[in-house]
Coordinates of C-alpha atoms in Angstrom, one line a residue:
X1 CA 2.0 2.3 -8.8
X2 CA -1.0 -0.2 -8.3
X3 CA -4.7 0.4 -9.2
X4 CA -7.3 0.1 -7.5
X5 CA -11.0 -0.5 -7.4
X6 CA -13.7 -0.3 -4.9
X7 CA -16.4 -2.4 -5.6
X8 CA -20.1 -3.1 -4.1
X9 CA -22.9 -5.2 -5.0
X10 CA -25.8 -3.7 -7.3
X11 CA -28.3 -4.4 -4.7
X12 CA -26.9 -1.8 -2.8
X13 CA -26.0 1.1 -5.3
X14 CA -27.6 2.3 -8.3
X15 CA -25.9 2.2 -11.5
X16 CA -23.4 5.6 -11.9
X17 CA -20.0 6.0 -13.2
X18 CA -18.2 9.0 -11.1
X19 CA -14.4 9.5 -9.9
X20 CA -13.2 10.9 -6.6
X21 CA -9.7 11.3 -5.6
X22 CA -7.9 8.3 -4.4
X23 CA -9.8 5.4 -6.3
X24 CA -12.1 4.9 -9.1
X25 CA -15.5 4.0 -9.5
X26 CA -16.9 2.2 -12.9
X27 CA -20.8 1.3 -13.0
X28 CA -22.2 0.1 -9.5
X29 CA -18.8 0.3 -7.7
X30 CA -17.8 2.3 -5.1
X31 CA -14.6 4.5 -4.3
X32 CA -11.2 2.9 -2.5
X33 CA -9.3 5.3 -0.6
X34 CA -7.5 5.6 2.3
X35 CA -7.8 9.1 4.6
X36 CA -4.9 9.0 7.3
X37 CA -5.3 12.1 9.6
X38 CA -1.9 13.5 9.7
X39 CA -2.0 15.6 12.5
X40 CA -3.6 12.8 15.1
X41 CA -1.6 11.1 17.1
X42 CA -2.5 7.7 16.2
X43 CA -3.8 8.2 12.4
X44 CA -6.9 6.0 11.9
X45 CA -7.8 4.8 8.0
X46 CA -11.2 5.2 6.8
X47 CA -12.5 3.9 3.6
X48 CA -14.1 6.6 1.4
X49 CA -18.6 6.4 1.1
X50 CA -18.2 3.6 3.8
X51 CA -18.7 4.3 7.4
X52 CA -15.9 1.3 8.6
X53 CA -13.4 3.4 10.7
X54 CA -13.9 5.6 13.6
X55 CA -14.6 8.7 11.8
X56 CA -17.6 9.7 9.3
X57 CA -17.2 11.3 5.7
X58 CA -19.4 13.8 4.7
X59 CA -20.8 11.2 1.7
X60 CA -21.1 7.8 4.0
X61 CA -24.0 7.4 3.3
X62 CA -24.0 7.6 -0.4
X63 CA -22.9 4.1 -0.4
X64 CA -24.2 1.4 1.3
X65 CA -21.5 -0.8 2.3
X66 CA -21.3 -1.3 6.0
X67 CA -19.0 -2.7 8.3
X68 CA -20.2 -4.0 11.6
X69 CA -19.4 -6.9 13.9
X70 CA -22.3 -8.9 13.0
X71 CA -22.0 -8.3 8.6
X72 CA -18.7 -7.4 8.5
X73 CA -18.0 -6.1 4.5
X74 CA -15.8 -8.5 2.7
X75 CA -12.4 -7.3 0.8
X76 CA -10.6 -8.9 -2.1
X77 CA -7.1 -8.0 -2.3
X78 CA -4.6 -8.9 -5.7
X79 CA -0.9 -8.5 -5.2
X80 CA 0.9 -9.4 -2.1
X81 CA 3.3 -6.2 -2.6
X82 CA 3.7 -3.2 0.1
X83 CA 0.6 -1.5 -1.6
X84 CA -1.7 -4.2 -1.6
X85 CA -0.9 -5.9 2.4
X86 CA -0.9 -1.9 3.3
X87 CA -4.7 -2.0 2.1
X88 CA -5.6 -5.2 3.6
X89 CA -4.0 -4.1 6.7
X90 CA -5.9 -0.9 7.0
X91 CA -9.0 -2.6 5.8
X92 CA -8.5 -5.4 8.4
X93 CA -8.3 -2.5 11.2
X94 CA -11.6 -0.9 10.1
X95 CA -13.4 -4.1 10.4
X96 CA -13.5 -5.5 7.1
X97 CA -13.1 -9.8 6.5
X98 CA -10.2 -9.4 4.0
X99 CA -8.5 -11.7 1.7
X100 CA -5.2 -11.2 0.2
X101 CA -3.8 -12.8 -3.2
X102 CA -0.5 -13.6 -4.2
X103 CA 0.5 -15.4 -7.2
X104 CA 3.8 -16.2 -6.3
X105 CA 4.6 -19.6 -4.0
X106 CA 5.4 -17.2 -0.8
X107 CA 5.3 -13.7 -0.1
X108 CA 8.9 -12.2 -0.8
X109 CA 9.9 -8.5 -1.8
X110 CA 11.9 -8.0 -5.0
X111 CA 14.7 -5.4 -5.1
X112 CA 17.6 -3.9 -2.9
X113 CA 17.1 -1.2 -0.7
X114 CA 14.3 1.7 -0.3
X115 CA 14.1 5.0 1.4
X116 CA 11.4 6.0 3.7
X117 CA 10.0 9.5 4.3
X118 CA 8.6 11.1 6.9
X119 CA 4.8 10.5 4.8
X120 CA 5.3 6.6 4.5
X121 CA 6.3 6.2 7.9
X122 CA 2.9 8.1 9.4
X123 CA 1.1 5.5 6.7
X124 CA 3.0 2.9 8.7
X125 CA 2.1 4.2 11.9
X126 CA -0.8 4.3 11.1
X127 CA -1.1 0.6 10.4
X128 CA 0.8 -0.8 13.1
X129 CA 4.0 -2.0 11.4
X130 CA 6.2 1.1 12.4
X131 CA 7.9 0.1 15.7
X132 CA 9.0 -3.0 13.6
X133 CA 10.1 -1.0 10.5
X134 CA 12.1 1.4 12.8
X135 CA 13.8 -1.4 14.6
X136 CA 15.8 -3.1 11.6
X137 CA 16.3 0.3 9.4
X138 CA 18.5 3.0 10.0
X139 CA 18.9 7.1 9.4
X140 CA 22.0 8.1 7.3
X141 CA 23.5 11.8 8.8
X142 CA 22.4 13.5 5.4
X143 CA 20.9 12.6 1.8
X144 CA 23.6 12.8 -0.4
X145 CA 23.8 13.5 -4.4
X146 CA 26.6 12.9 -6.5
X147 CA 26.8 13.9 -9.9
X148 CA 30.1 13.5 -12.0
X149 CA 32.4 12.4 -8.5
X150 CA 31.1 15.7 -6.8
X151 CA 28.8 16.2 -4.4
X152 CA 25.9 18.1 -5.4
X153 CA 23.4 18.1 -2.7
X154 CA 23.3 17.3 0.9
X155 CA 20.2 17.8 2.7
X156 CA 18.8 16.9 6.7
X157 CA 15.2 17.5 5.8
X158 CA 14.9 20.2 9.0
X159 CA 15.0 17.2 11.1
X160 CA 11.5 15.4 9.4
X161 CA 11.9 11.6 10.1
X162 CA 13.2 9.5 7.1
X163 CA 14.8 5.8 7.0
X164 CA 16.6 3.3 4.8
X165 CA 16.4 -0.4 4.7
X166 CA 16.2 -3.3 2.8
X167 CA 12.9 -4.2 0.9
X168 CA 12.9 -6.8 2.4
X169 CA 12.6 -6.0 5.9
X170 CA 9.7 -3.4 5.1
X171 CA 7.8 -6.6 3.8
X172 CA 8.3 -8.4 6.5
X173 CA 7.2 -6.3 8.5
X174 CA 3.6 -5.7 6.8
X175 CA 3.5 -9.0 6.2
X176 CA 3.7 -9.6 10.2
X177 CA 1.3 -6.7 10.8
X178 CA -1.2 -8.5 8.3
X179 CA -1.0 -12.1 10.0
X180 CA -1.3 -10.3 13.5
X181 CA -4.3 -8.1 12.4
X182 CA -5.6 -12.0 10.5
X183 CA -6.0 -10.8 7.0
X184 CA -6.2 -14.1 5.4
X185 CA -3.4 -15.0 3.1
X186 CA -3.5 -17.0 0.0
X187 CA -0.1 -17.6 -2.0
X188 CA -0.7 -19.4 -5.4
X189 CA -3.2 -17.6 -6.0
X190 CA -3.5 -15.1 -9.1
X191 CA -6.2 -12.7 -9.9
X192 CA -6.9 -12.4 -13.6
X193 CA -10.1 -9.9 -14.1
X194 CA -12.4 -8.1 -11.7
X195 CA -15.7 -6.5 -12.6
X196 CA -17.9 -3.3 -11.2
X197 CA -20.5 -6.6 -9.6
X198 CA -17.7 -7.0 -7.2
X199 CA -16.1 -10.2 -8.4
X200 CA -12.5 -11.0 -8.7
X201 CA -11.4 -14.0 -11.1
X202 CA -8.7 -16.1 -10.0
X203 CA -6.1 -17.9 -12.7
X204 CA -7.7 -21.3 -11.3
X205 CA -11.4 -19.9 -12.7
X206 CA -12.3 -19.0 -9.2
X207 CA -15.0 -16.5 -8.8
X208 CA -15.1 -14.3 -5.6
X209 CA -17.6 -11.9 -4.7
X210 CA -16.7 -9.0 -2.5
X211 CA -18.1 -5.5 -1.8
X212 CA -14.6 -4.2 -2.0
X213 CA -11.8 -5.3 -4.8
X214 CA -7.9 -3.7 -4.8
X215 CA -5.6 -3.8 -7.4
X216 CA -3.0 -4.3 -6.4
X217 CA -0.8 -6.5 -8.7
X218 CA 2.1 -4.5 -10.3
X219 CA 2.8 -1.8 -13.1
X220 CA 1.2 -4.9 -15.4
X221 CA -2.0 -4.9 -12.8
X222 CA -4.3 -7.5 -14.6
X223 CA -7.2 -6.4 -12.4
X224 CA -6.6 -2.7 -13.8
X225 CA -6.5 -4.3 -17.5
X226 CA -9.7 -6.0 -16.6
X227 CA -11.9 -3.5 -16.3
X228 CA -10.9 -1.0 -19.0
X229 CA -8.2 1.5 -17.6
X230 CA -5.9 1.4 -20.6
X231 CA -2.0 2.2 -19.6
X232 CA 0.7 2.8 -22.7
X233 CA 3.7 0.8 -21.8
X234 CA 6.9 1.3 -23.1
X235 CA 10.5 0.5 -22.4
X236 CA 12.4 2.9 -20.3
X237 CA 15.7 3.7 -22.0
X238 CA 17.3 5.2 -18.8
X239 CA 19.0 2.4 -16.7
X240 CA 19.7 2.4 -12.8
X241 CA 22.2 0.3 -10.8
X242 CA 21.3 -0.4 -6.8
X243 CA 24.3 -1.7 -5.2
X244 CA 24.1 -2.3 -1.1
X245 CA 27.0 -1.9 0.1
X246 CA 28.9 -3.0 3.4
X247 CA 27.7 -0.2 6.5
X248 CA 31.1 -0.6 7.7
X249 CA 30.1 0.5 10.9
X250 CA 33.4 0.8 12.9
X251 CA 34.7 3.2 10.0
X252 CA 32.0 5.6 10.4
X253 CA 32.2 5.9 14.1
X254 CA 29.8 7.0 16.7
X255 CA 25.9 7.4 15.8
X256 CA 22.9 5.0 14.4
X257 CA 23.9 4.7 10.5

């Protein structure tokens, strides 16, 4: 639930509007998207019309935005969230100088617990931060549903991976990933606007220029709001409770939950 918008510099790009799956592009900006190969071994991200990664797209060189050791392309990221150090860790890998901003006065995750499927933890995988994720998260014996004090639902996925955890420990463990891969973190530090040039506007009335800008700052994504990609908001009226509870591990007996 983040935007996001791949920008590069006019110089490089004539002026179009056009949309491809997986990002957006308005005026001289290019597409953000992330390809992970599911059925490698090691999945390997690769930034759409930009030959960064180890493989080629069939449109790379539609767009000029290069990343090699000696003009690395620069990256602007908003929103210190598991979508936006996900991107800057991917990005990072390809080859890219990134930047990350939070607005916050440190990098913490909100909420209780999440699940994990078997898609998220190839993503992960793919970025390096799984063998950390895996080690502080657990698989439950089944996925259960209640409904009215009965069980409704109990499924094993035909053995597909899937984990729980705490929030928490998922950030962390991006947030260790993006230090180790040196995507360069800045807390206190809100994006307000970005535009198709490839500039991203800080709270302080910073202006940075970057051939790639990601949204990634929340369901009220002020980069998003920026550049004209209007989003009805309303109030839910359907509530939810998350509770975590106590594993208590020596009542449930033998096995990893």
């Amino acid at each position: 639930r983040s935007s996001a918008l791949g920008c590069s510099r006019p110089r490089r790009l004539p002026h179009r509007t056009t949309k491809r799956t997986g990002g957006a592009a308005i005026g001289s900006a290019c597409v953000f998207s992330f390809d992970i190969d599911l059925h490698q071994a090691h999945p390997r991200p690769v930034v759409h019309g930009n030959e960064v990664g180890h493989r080629r797209t069939p449109d790379s060189d539609r767009f000029g935005v290069a990343a090699t050791p000696a003009c690395p392309a620069r990256a602007e990221v908003a929103g210190g969230g598991f979508a936006g150090l996900t991107a800057a860790i991917a990005l990072r890998q390809c080859g890219w100088d990134v930047q990350l901003h939070e607005k916050g006065s440190e990098l913490r995750a909100f909420g209780a617990g999440i699940y994990l499927w078997y898609n998220g933890l190839r993503v992960l995988e793919g970025v390096g931060a799984l063998e950390d994720v895996l080690a502080g998260s657990h698989t439950p014996p089944v996925y259960e549903t209640w409904l009215h004090n009965k069980s409704v639902s109990r499924e094993t996925f035909n053995g597909l991976p899937w984990r729980i955890m705490t929030r928490a420990h998922l950030h962390d463990a991006l947030v260790k990933r993006a230090k180790e891969v040196g995507v360069e973190i800045r807390t206190g530090s809100e994006a307000v606007a970005a535009d198709p040039d490839g500039r991203l506007t800080l709270q302080s009335g910073e202006v940075l220029e970057a051939d790639l800008i990601v949204g990634a700052d929340g369901v009220g994504s002020k980069v998003r709001d920026s550049v004209g990609f209007e989003q009805d908001r309303w109030v839910s009226t359907d509530g939810i409770i998350r509770l975590i509870v106590p594993r208590m591990k020596k009542e449930l007996g033998h096995g990893e939950w």
